[in-house]
Coordinates of N, CA, C and O in Angstrom, one line a residue:
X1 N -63.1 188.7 39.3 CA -62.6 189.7 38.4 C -61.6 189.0 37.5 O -60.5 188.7 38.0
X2 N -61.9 188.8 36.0 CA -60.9 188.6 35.3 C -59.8 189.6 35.1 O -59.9 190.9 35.0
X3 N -58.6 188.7 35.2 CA -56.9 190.2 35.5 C -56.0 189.5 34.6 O -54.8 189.7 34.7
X4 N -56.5 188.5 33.4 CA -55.5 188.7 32.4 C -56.3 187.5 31.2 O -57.1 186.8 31.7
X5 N -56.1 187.3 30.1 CA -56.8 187.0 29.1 C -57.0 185.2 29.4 O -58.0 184.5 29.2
X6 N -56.1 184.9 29.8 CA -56.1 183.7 30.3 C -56.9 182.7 31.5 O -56.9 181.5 31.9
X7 N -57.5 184.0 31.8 CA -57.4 183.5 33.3 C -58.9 182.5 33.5 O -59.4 182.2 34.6
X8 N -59.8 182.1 31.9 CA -60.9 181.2 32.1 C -60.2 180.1 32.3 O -60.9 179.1 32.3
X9 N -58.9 180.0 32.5 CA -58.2 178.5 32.3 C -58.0 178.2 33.5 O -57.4 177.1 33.6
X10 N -58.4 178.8 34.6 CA -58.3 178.5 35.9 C -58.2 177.2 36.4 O -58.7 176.5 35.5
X11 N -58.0 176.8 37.0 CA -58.7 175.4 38.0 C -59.5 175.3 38.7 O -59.2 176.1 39.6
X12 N -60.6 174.6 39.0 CA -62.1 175.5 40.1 C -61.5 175.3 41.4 O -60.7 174.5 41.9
X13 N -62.0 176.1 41.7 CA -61.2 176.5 43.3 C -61.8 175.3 44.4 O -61.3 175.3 45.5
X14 N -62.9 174.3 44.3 CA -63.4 173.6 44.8 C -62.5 172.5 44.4 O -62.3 171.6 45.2
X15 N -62.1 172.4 43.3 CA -60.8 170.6 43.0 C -59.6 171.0 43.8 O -58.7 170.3 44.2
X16 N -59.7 172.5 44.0 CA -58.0 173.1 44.9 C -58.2 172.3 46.1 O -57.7 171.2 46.4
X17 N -59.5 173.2 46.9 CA -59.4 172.4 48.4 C -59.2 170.8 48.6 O -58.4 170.2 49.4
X18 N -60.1 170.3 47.7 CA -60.9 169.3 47.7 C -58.8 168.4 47.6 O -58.5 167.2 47.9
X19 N -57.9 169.2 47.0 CA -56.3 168.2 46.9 C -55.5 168.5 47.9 O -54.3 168.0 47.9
X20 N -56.0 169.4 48.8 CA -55.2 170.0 50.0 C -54.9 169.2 51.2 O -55.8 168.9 52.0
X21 N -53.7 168.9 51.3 CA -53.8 167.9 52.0 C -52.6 169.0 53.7 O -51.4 169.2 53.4
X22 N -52.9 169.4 54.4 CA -52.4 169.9 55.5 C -51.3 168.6 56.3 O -50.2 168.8 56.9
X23 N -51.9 167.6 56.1 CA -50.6 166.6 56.7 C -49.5 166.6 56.1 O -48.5 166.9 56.7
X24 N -49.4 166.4 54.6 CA -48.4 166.6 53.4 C -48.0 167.7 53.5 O -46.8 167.8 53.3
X25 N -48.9 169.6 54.1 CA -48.2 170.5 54.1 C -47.6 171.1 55.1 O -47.0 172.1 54.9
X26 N -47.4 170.6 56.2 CA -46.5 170.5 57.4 C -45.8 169.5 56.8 O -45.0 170.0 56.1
X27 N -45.7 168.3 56.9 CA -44.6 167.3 56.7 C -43.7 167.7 55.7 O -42.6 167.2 55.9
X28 N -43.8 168.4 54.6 CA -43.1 169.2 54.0 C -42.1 170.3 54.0 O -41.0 170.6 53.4
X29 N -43.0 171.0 55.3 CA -42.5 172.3 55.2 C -41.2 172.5 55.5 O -40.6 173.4 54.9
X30 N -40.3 171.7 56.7 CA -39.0 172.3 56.7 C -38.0 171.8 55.4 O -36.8 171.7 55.4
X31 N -38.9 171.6 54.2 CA -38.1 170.9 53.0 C -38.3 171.6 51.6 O -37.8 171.5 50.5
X32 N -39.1 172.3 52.2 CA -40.1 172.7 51.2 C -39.2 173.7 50.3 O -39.3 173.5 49.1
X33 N -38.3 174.8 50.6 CA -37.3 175.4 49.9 C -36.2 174.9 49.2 O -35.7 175.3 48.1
X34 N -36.0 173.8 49.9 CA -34.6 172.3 49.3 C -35.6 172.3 48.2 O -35.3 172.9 47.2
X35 N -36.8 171.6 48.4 CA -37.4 171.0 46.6 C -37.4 172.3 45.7 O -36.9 172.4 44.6
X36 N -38.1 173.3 46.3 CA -37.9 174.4 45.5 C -36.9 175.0 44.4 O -37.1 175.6 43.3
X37 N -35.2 174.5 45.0 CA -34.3 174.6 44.5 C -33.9 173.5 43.9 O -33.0 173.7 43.0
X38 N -34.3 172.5 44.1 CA -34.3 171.3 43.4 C -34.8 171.3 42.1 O -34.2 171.2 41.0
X39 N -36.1 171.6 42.4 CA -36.9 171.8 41.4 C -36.7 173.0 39.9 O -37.1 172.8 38.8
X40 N -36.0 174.0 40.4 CA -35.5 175.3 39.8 C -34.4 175.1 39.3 O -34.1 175.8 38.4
X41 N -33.3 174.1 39.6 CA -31.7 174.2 39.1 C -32.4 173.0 37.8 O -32.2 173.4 36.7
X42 N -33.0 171.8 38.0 CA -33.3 170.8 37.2 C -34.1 170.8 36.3 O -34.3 170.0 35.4
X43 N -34.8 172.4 36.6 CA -35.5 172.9 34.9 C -34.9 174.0 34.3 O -35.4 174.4 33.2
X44 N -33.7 174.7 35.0 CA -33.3 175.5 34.2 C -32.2 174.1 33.5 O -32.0 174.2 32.2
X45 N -31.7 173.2 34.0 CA -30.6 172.2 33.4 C -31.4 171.6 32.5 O -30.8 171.6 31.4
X46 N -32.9 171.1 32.3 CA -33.2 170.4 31.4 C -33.7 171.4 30.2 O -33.5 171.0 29.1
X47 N -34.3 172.7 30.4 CA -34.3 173.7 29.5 C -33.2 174.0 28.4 O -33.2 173.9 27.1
X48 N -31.9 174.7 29.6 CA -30.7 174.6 28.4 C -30.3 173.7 27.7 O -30.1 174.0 26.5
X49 N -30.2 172.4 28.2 CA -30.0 171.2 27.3 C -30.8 171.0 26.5 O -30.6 170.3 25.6
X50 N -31.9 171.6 26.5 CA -33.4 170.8 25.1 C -33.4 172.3 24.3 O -34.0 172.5 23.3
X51 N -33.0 172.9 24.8 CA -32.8 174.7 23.8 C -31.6 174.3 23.1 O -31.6 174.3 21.9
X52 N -30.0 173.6 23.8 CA -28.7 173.2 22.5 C -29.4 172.0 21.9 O -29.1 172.0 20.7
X53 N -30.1 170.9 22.2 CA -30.0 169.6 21.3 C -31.0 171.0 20.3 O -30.3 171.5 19.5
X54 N -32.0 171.4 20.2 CA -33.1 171.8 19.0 C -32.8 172.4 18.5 O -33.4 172.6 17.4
X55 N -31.3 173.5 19.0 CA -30.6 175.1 17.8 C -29.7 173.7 17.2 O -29.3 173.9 16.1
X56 N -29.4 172.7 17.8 CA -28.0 171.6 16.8 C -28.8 171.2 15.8 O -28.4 171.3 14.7
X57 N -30.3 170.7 16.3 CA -30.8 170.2 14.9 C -31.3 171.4 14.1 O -31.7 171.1 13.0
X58 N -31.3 172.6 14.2 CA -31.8 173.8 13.4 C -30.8 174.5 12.7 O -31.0 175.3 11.7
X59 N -29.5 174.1 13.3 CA -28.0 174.2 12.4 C -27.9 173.5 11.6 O -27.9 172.3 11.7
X60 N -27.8 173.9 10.6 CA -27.2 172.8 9.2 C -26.2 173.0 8.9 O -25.8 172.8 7.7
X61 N -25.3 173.4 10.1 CA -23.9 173.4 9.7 C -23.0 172.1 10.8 O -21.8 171.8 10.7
X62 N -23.9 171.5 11.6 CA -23.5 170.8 12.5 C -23.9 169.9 12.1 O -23.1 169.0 12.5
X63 N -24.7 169.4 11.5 CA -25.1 167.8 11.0 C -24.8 166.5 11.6 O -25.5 166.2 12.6
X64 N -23.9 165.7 11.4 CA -23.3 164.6 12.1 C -22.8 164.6 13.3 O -22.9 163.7 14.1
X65 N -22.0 166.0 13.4 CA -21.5 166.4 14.4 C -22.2 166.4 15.6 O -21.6 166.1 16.7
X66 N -23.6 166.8 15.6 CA -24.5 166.6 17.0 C -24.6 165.3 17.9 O -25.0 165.1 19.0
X67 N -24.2 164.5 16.9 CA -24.3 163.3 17.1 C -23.8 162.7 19.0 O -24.5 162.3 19.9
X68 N -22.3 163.1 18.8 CA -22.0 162.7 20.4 C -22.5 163.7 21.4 O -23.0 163.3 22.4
X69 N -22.5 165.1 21.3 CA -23.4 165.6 21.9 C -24.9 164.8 22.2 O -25.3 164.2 23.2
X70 N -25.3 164.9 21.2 CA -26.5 164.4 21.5 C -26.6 163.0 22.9 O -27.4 162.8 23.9
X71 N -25.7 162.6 22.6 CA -25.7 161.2 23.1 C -24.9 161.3 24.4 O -24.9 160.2 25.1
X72 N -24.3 162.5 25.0 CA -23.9 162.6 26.2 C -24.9 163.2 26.5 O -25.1 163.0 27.7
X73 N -25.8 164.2 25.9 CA -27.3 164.6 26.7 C -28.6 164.0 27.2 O -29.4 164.5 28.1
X74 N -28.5 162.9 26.6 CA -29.9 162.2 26.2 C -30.1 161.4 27.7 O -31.2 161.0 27.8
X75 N -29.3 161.2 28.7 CA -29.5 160.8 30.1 C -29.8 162.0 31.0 O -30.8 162.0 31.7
X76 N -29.1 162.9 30.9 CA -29.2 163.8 31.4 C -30.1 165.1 31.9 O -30.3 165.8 32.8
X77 N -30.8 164.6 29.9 CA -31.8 165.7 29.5 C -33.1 164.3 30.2 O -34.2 164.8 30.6
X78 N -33.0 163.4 30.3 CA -34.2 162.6 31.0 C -33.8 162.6 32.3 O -34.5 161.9 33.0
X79 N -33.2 162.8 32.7 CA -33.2 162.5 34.1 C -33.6 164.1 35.2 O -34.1 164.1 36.3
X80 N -33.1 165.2 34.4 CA -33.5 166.4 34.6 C -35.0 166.6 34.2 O -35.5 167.5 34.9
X81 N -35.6 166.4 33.6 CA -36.6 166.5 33.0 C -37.6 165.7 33.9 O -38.8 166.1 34.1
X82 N -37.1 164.4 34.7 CA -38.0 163.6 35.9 C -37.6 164.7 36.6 O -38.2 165.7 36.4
X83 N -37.0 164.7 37.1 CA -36.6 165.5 38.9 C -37.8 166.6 38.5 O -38.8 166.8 39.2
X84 N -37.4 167.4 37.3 CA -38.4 168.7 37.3 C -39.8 168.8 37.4 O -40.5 169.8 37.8
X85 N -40.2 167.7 37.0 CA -41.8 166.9 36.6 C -41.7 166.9 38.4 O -42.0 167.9 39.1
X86 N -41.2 165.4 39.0 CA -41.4 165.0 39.9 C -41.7 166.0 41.2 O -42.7 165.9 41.9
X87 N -40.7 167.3 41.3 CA -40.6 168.3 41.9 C -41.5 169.1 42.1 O -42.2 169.4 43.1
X88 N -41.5 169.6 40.5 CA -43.4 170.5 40.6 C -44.4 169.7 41.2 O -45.3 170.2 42.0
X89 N -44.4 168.8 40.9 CA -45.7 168.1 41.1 C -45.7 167.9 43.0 O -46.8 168.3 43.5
X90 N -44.9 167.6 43.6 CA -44.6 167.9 45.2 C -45.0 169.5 45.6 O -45.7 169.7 46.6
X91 N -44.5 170.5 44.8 CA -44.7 171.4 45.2 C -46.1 172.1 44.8 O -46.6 173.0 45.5
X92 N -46.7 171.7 43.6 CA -48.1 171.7 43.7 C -49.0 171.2 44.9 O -49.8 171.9 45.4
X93 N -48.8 169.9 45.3 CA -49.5 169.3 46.2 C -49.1 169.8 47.9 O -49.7 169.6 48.9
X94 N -47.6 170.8 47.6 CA -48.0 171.3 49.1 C -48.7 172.5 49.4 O -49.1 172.7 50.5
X95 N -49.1 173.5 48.2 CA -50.0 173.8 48.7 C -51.2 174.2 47.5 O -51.2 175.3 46.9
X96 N -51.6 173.7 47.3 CA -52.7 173.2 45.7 C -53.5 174.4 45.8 O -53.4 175.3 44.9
X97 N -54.1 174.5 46.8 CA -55.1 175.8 46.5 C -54.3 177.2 46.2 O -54.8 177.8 45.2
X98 N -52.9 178.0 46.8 CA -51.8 178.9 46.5 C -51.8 178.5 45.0 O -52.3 179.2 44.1
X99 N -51.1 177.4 44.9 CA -50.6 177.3 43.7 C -51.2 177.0 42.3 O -50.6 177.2 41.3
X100 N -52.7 176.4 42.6 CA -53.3 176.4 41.6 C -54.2 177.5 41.7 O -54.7 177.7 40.6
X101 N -54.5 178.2 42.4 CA -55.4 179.7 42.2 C -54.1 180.7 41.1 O -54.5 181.4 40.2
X102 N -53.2 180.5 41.3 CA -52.0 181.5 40.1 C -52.3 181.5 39.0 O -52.2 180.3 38.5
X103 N -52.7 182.7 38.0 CA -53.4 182.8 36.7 C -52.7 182.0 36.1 O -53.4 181.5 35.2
X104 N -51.3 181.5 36.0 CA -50.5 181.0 34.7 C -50.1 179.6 34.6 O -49.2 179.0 33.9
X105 N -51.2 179.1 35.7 CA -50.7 177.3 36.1 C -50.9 176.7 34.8 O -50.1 176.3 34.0
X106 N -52.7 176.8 34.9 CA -53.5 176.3 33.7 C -52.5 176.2 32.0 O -52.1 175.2 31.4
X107 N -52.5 177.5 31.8 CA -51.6 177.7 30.5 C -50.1 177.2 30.2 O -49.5 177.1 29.2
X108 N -49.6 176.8 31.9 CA -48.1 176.3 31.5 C -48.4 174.5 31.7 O -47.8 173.6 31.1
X109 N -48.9 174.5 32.2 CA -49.5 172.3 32.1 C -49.8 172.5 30.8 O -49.1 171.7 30.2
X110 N -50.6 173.2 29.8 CA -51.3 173.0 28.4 C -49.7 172.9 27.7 O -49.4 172.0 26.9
X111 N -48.8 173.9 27.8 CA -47.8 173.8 27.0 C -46.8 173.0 27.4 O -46.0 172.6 26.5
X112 N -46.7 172.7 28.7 CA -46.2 170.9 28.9 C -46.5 169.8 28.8 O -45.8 168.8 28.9
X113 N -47.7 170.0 28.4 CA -48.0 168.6 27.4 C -48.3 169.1 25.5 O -48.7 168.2 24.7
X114 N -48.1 169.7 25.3 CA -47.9 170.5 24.1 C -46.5 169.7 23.7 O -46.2 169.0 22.7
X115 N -45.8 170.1 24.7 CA -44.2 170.1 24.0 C -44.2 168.3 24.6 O -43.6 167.4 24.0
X116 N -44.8 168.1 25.6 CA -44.5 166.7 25.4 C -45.1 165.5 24.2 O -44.9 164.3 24.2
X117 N -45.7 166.2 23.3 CA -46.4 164.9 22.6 C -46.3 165.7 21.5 O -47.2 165.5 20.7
X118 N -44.8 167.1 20.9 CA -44.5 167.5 20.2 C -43.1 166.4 20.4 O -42.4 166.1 19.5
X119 N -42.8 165.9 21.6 CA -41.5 165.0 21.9 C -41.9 163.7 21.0 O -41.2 163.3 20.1
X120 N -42.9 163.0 21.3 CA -43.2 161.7 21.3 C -43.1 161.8 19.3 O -42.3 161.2 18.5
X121 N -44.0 162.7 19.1 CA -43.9 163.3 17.7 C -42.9 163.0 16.8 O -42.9 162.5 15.7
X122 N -42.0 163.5 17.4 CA -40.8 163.9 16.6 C -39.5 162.6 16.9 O -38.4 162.6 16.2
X123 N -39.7 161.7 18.0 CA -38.7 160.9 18.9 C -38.2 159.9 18.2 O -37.1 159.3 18.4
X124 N -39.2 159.6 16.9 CA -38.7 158.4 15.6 C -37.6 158.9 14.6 O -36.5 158.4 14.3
X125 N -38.4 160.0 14.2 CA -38.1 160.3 13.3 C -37.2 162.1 13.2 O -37.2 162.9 12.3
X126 N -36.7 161.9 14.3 CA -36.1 163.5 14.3 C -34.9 163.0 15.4 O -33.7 162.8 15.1
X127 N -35.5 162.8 16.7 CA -34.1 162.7 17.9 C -33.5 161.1 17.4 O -32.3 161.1 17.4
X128 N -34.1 160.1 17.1 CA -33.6 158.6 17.0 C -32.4 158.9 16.0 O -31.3 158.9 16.3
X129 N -32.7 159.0 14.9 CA -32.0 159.6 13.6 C -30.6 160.9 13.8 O -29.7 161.0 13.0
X130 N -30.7 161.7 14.9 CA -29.8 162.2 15.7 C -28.9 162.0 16.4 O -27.9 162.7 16.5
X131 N -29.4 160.9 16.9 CA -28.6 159.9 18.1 C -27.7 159.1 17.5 O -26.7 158.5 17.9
X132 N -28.3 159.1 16.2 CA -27.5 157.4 15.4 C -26.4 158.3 14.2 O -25.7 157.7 13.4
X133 N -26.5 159.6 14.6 CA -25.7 160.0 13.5 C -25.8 160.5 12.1 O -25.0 160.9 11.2
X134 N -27.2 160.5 12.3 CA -27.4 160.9 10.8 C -28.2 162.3 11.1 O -28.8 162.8 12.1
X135 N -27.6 162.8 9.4 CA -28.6 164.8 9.7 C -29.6 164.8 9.5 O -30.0 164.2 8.5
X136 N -30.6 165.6 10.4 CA -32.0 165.6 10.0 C -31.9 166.9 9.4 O -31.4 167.7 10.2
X137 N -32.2 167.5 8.0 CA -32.2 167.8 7.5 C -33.9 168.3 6.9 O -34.1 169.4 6.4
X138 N -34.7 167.6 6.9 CA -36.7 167.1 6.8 C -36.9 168.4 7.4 O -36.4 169.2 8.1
X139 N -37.9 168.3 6.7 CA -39.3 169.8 7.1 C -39.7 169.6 8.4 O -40.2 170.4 9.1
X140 N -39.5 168.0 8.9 CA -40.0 167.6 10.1 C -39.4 168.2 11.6 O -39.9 168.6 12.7
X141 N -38.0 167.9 10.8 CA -37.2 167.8 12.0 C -37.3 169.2 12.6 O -37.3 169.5 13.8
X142 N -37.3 170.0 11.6 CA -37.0 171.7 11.2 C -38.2 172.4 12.3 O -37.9 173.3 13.1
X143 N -39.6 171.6 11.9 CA -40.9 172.0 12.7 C -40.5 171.6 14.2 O -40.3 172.3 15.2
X144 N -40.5 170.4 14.2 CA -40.7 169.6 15.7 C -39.6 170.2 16.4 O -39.9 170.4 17.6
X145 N -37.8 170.7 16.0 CA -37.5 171.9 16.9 C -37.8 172.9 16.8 O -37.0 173.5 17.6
X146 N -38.3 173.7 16.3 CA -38.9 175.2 16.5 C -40.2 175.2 17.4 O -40.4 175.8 18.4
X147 N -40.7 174.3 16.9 CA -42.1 174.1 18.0 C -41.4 173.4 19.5 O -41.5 174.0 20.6
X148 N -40.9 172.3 19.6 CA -40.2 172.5 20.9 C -39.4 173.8 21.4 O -39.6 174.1 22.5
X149 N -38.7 174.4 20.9 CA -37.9 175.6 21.7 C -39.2 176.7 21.8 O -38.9 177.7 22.5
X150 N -40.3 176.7 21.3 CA -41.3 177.8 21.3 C -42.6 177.4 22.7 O -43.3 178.1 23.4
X151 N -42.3 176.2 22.6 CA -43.2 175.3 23.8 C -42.4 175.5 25.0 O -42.9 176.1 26.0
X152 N -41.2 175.1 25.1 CA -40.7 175.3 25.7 C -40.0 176.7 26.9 O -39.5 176.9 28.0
X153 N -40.3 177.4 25.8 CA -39.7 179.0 26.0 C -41.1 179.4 26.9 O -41.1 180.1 27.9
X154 N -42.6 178.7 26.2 CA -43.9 179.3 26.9 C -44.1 178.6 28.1 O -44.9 178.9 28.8
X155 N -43.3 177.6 28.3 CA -43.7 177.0 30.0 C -42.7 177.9 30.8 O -43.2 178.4 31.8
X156 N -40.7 178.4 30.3 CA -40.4 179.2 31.1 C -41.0 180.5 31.4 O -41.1 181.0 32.5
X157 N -41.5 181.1 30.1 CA -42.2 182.4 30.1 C -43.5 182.0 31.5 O -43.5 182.7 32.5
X158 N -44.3 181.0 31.2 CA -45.5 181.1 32.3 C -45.4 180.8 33.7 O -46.3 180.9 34.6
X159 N -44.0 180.2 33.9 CA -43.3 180.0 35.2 C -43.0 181.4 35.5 O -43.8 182.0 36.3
X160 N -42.3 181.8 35.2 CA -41.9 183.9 35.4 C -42.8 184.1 35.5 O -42.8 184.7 36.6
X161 N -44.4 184.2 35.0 CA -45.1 185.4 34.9 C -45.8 184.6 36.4 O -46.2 185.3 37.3
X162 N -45.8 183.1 36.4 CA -46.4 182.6 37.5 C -46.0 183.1 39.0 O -46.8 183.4 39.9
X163 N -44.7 183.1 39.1 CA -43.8 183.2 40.9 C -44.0 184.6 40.9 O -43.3 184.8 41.9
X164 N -44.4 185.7 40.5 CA -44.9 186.9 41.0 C -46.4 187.2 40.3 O -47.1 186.8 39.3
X165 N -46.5 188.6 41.7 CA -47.6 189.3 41.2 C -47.1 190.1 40.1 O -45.9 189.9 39.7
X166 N -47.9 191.0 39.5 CA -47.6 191.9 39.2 C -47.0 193.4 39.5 O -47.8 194.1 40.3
X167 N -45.6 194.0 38.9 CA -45.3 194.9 39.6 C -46.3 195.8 40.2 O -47.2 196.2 39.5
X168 N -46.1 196.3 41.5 CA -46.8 197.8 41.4 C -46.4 199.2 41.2 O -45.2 199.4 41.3
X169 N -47.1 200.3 40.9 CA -46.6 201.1 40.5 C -46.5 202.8 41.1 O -47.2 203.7 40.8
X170 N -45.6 202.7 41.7 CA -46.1 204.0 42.6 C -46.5 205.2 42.2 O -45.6 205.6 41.5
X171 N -47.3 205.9 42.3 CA -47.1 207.2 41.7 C -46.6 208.4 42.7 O -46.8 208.5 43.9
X172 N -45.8 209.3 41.9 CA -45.3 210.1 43.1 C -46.6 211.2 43.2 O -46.6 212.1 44.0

């Protein structure tokens, strides 16, 4: 039964089993909530950081000024951005079939690589030129942050819609 417009994007439920590994999902398990929270504090940290560097470059009132920001983020925003990668990816593999049967997996991997090779995109010619001090100003720079904070906004959005079902509704 299709239960939402998305949901041909599935993963075949035969590649789920077929990554399930039960050794990995005991040896995990008394840890398994630590990564969870791991995982949860280091993508809301790398979120807010990549939502201020893209409203700095979408300010044209901050221009140069982004600059040392920029440049106290740019470790931070990568090193949060591994832990968060690294983490999902553990927590997919402890339990793949759960987690990849969830209608909104499919759709939030497409917009994580969306926004990642909207990064690579823009990394010459938009973040380099930020870092060094100069305003990006360009139609470019303008696109490649609105399309990152909109990429970005759709992996938080498909994360929420992912960790629950849907409400139910009682009637009286």
């Amino acid at each position: 039964m299709i239960s939402h417009p998305l949901a041909f994007m599935r993963l075949p439920y035969d590649l789920l089993v077929a990554m399930d590994s039960r050794t990995l999902h005991f040896w995990l398990q008394p840890e398994h909530y630590l990564i969870r929270i791991v995982h949860i504090i280091s993508m809301a940290m790398f979120f807010g950081m990549d939502m201020l560097f893209d409203l700095g470059i979408l300010n044209r009132r901050v221009g140069n000024r982004l600059a040392p920001v920029a440049q106290l983020m740019v470790r931070p925003l990568h090193v949060t951005f591994t832990i968060a990668m690294l983490s999902g990816v553990v927590l997919f593999f402890y339990d793949p079939v759960r987690i990849g049967s969830r209608a909104y997996l499919s759709p939030k991997l497409l917009l994580i690589t969306l926004a990642m090779l909207n990064a690579m995109w823009c990394h010459r010619t938009v973040y380099m030129p930020v870092l060094c001090g100069r305003p990006v100003a360009t139609m470019r720079g303008r696109v490649g942050a609105c399309l990152s904070l909109a990429l970005w906004t759709g992996v938080m959005v498909m994360s929420c819609l992912n960790s629950e079902g849907v409400p139910k509704v009682f009637l009286r």
